[in-house]
Structures are given as C-alpha cells and as structure tokens.
Coordinates of C-alpha atoms in Angstrom, one line a residue:
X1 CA 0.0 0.0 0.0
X2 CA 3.3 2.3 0.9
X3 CA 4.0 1.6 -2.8
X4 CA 1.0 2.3 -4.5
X5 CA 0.9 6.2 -2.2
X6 CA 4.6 6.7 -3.7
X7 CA 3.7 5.9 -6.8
X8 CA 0.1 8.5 -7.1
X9 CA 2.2 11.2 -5.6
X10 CA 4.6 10.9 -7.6
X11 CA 2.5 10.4 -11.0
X12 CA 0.0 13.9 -9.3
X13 CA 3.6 15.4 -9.1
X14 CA 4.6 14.8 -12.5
X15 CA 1.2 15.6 -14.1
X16 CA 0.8 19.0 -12.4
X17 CA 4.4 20.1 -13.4
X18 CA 3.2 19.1 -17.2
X19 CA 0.2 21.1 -16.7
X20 CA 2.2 24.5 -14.9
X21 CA 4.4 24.6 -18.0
X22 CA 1.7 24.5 -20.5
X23 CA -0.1 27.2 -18.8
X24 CA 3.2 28.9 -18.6
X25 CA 4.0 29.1 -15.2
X26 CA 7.3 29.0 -14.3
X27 CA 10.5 30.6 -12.2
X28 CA 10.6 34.2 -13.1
X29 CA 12.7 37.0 -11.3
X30 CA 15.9 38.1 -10.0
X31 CA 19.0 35.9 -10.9
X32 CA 19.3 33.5 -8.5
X33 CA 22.2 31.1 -10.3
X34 CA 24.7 33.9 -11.0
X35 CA 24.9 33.9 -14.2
X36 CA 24.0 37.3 -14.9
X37 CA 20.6 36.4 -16.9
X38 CA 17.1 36.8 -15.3
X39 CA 13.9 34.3 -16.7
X40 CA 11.8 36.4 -19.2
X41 CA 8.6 34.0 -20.1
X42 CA 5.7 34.9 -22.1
X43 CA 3.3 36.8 -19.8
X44 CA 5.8 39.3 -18.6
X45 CA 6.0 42.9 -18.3
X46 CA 8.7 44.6 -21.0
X47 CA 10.0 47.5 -22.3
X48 CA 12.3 48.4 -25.1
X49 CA 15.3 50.6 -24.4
X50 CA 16.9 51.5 -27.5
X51 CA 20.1 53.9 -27.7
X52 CA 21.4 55.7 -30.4
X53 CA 25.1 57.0 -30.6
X54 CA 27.7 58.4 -32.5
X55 CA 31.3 58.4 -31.6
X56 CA 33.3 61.0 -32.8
X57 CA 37.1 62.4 -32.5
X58 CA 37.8 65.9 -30.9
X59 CA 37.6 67.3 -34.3
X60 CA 33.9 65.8 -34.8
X61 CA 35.3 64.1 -37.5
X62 CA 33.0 60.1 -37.1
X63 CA 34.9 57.6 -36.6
X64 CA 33.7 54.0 -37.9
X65 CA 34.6 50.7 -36.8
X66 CA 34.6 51.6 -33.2
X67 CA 33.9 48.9 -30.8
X68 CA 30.8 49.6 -28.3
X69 CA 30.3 47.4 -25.3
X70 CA 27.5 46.7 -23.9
X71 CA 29.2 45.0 -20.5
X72 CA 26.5 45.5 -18.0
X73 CA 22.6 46.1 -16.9
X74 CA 22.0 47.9 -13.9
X75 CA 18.1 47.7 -12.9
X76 CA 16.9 49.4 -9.8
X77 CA 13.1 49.1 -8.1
X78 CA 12.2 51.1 -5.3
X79 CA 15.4 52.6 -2.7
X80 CA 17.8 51.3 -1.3
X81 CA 21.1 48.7 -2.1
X82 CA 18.7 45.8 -1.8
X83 CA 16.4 46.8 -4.6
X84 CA 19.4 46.8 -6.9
X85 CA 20.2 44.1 -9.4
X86 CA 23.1 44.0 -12.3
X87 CA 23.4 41.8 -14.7
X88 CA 25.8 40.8 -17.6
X89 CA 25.0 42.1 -21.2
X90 CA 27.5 40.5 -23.4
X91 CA 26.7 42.9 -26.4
X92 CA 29.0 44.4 -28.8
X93 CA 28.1 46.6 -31.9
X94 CA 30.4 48.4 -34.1
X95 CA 30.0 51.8 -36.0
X96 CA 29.5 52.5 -39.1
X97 CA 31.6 54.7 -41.2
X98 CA 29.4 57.7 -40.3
X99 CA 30.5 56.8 -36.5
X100 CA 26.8 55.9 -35.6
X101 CA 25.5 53.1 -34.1
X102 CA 22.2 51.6 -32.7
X103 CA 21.3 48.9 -29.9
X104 CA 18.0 47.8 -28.8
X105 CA 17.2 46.1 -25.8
X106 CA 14.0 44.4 -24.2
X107 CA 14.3 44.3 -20.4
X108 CA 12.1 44.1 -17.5
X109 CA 10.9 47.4 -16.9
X110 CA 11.9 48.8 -13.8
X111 CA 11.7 52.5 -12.3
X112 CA 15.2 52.8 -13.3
X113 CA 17.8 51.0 -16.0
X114 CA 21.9 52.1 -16.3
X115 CA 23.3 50.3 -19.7
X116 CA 26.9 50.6 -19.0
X117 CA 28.9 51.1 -22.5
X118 CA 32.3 51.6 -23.3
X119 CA 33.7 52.5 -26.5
X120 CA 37.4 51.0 -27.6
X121 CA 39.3 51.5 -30.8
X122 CA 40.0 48.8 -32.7
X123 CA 42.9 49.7 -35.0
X124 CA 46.0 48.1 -34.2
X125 CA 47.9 49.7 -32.4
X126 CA 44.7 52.3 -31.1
X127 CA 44.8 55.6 -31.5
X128 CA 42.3 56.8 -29.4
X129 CA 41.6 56.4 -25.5
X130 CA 38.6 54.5 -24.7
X131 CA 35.9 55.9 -23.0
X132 CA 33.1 54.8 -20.8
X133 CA 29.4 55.7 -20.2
X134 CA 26.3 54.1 -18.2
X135 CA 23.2 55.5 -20.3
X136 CA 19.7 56.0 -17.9
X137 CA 16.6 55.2 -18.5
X138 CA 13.5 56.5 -15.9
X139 CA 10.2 54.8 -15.9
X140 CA 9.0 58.1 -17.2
X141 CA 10.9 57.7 -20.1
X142 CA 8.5 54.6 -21.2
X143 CA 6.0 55.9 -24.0
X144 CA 3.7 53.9 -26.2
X145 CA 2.7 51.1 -23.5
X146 CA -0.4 49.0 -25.2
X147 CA -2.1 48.3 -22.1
X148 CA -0.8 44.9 -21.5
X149 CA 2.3 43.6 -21.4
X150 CA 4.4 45.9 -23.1
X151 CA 5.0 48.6 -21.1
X152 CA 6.5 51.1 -23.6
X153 CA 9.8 52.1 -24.9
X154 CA 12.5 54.8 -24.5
X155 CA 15.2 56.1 -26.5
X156 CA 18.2 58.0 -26.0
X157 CA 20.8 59.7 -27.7
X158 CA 24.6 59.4 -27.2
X159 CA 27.4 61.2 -28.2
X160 CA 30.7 60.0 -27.3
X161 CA 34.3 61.9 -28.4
X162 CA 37.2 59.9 -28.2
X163 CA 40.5 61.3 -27.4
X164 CA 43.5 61.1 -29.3
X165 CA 46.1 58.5 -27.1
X166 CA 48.9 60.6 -25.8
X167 CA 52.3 60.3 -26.6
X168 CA 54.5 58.1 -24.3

C-alpha cells in the first residue's frame, strides 16, 4: 500500500508540473544562479530601451569601426542597495563609417535602468583612448505602453568623443 501512495504522488507530481508549464508558469525574477541572466517568459512585463550613438574624434570628424560594449545592466526598483540588481550584457556593436551606431534592448521594466557602455578602438595599435558611459533610462521615459504587457519604450541619444592617445 506504501507503494502504491509513492507511486500516485509521484504520477500527481509529474502531471501537475506538465500542466504548470503548458499554462506557462514557471520561475521568473531576480538571478538566483549567477549567471547574470534573469527568466523572461511569455506573460511578462517589457520594455524596449533603444540607444542611439555616435562616436566622434575631438575634431567631430565620425569615426567608424569603433567597438561599443554593452558589459552591464543595472536595474533598480524602489530605494535602497537591496532593490538593486546587475546583470551581464555581453553585447558588442560596431559603427558604421558615419560613426553611428544603434542597440536595442528588451528588459524588464523597472523605475530605473543604467546600460553601462564603453567604447574602444580597434585599429591596431589604437589611437584613441577608450571611453566609458552608463546610459539611464526612468520609468517616465516609457511611451507607447499597449495596455498589457508591453509597457512602452525609450530612446536615448549618445554622443561619445574619443581622445586622441597621448604620446609616451
């Protein structure tokens, strides 16, 4: 009889887990492995974030084929260190010969988001400095929201001069 309870608990176990992920229920939230990625599933609030840049010398001549990377996501809810979470990117665009460049992102909204960007030559040996900046979005920034999932979308503009390196 000890067998046969074993045996329906497990199968009821089984068959409601089946049935939870059809209906889409799963773990979403913070990053609790470390690995810098957070569960998005269908059913989700979203935003897009998209920046646009262009990376220029002092001159404001463009310069193209600049490396931009997109290292790190800093999303803050509410105050204080505990509401804080960052989490690894792993993006890298490149700019056109015009120096510009564009990057879209879909994150979970929060009432703020940092994109933390730097910028690195890529000629051999470089000839300019890189440079780093952490682009903010507010939750006032998200406009367009559809009334149900998506919650909106913000732009921003960027431009970024890079210095000439210095003589050693």
């Amino acid at each position: 009889m000890k067998k046969l309870n074993r045996k329906l608990i497990r199968g009821t176990n089984w068959a409601l887990a089946g049935l939870l992920s059809l209906l889409g229920f799963t773990g979403c939230g913070k990053d609790n492995n470390g690995d810098g990625e957070i569960s998005v599933e269908y059913g989700v609030p979203s935003a897009n974030f998209k920046v646009l840049g262009r990376v220029t010398n002092e001159q404001g001549q463009p310069l193209g084929g600049m490396r931009v990377v997109a290292s790190e996501v800093t999303t803050i809810w509410g105050k204080g260190p505990e509401q804080c979470y960052s989490g690894l990117l792993r993006d890298t665009v490149y700019t056109a010969s015009d120096g510009s460049f564009v990057r879209e992102y879909s994150l979970f909204p929060a009432d703020s988001v940092y994109i933390h960007m730097k910028i690195e030559d890529t000629t051999e040996p470089s000839v300019y400095d890189s440079d780093s900046i952490a682009v903010g979005f507010a939750k006032g920034d998200l406009k367009g929201a559809d009334g149900s999932w998506f919650l909106g979308a913000a732009e921003k503009v960027i431009d970024v001069k890079l210095k000439l390196k210095k003589k050693s």
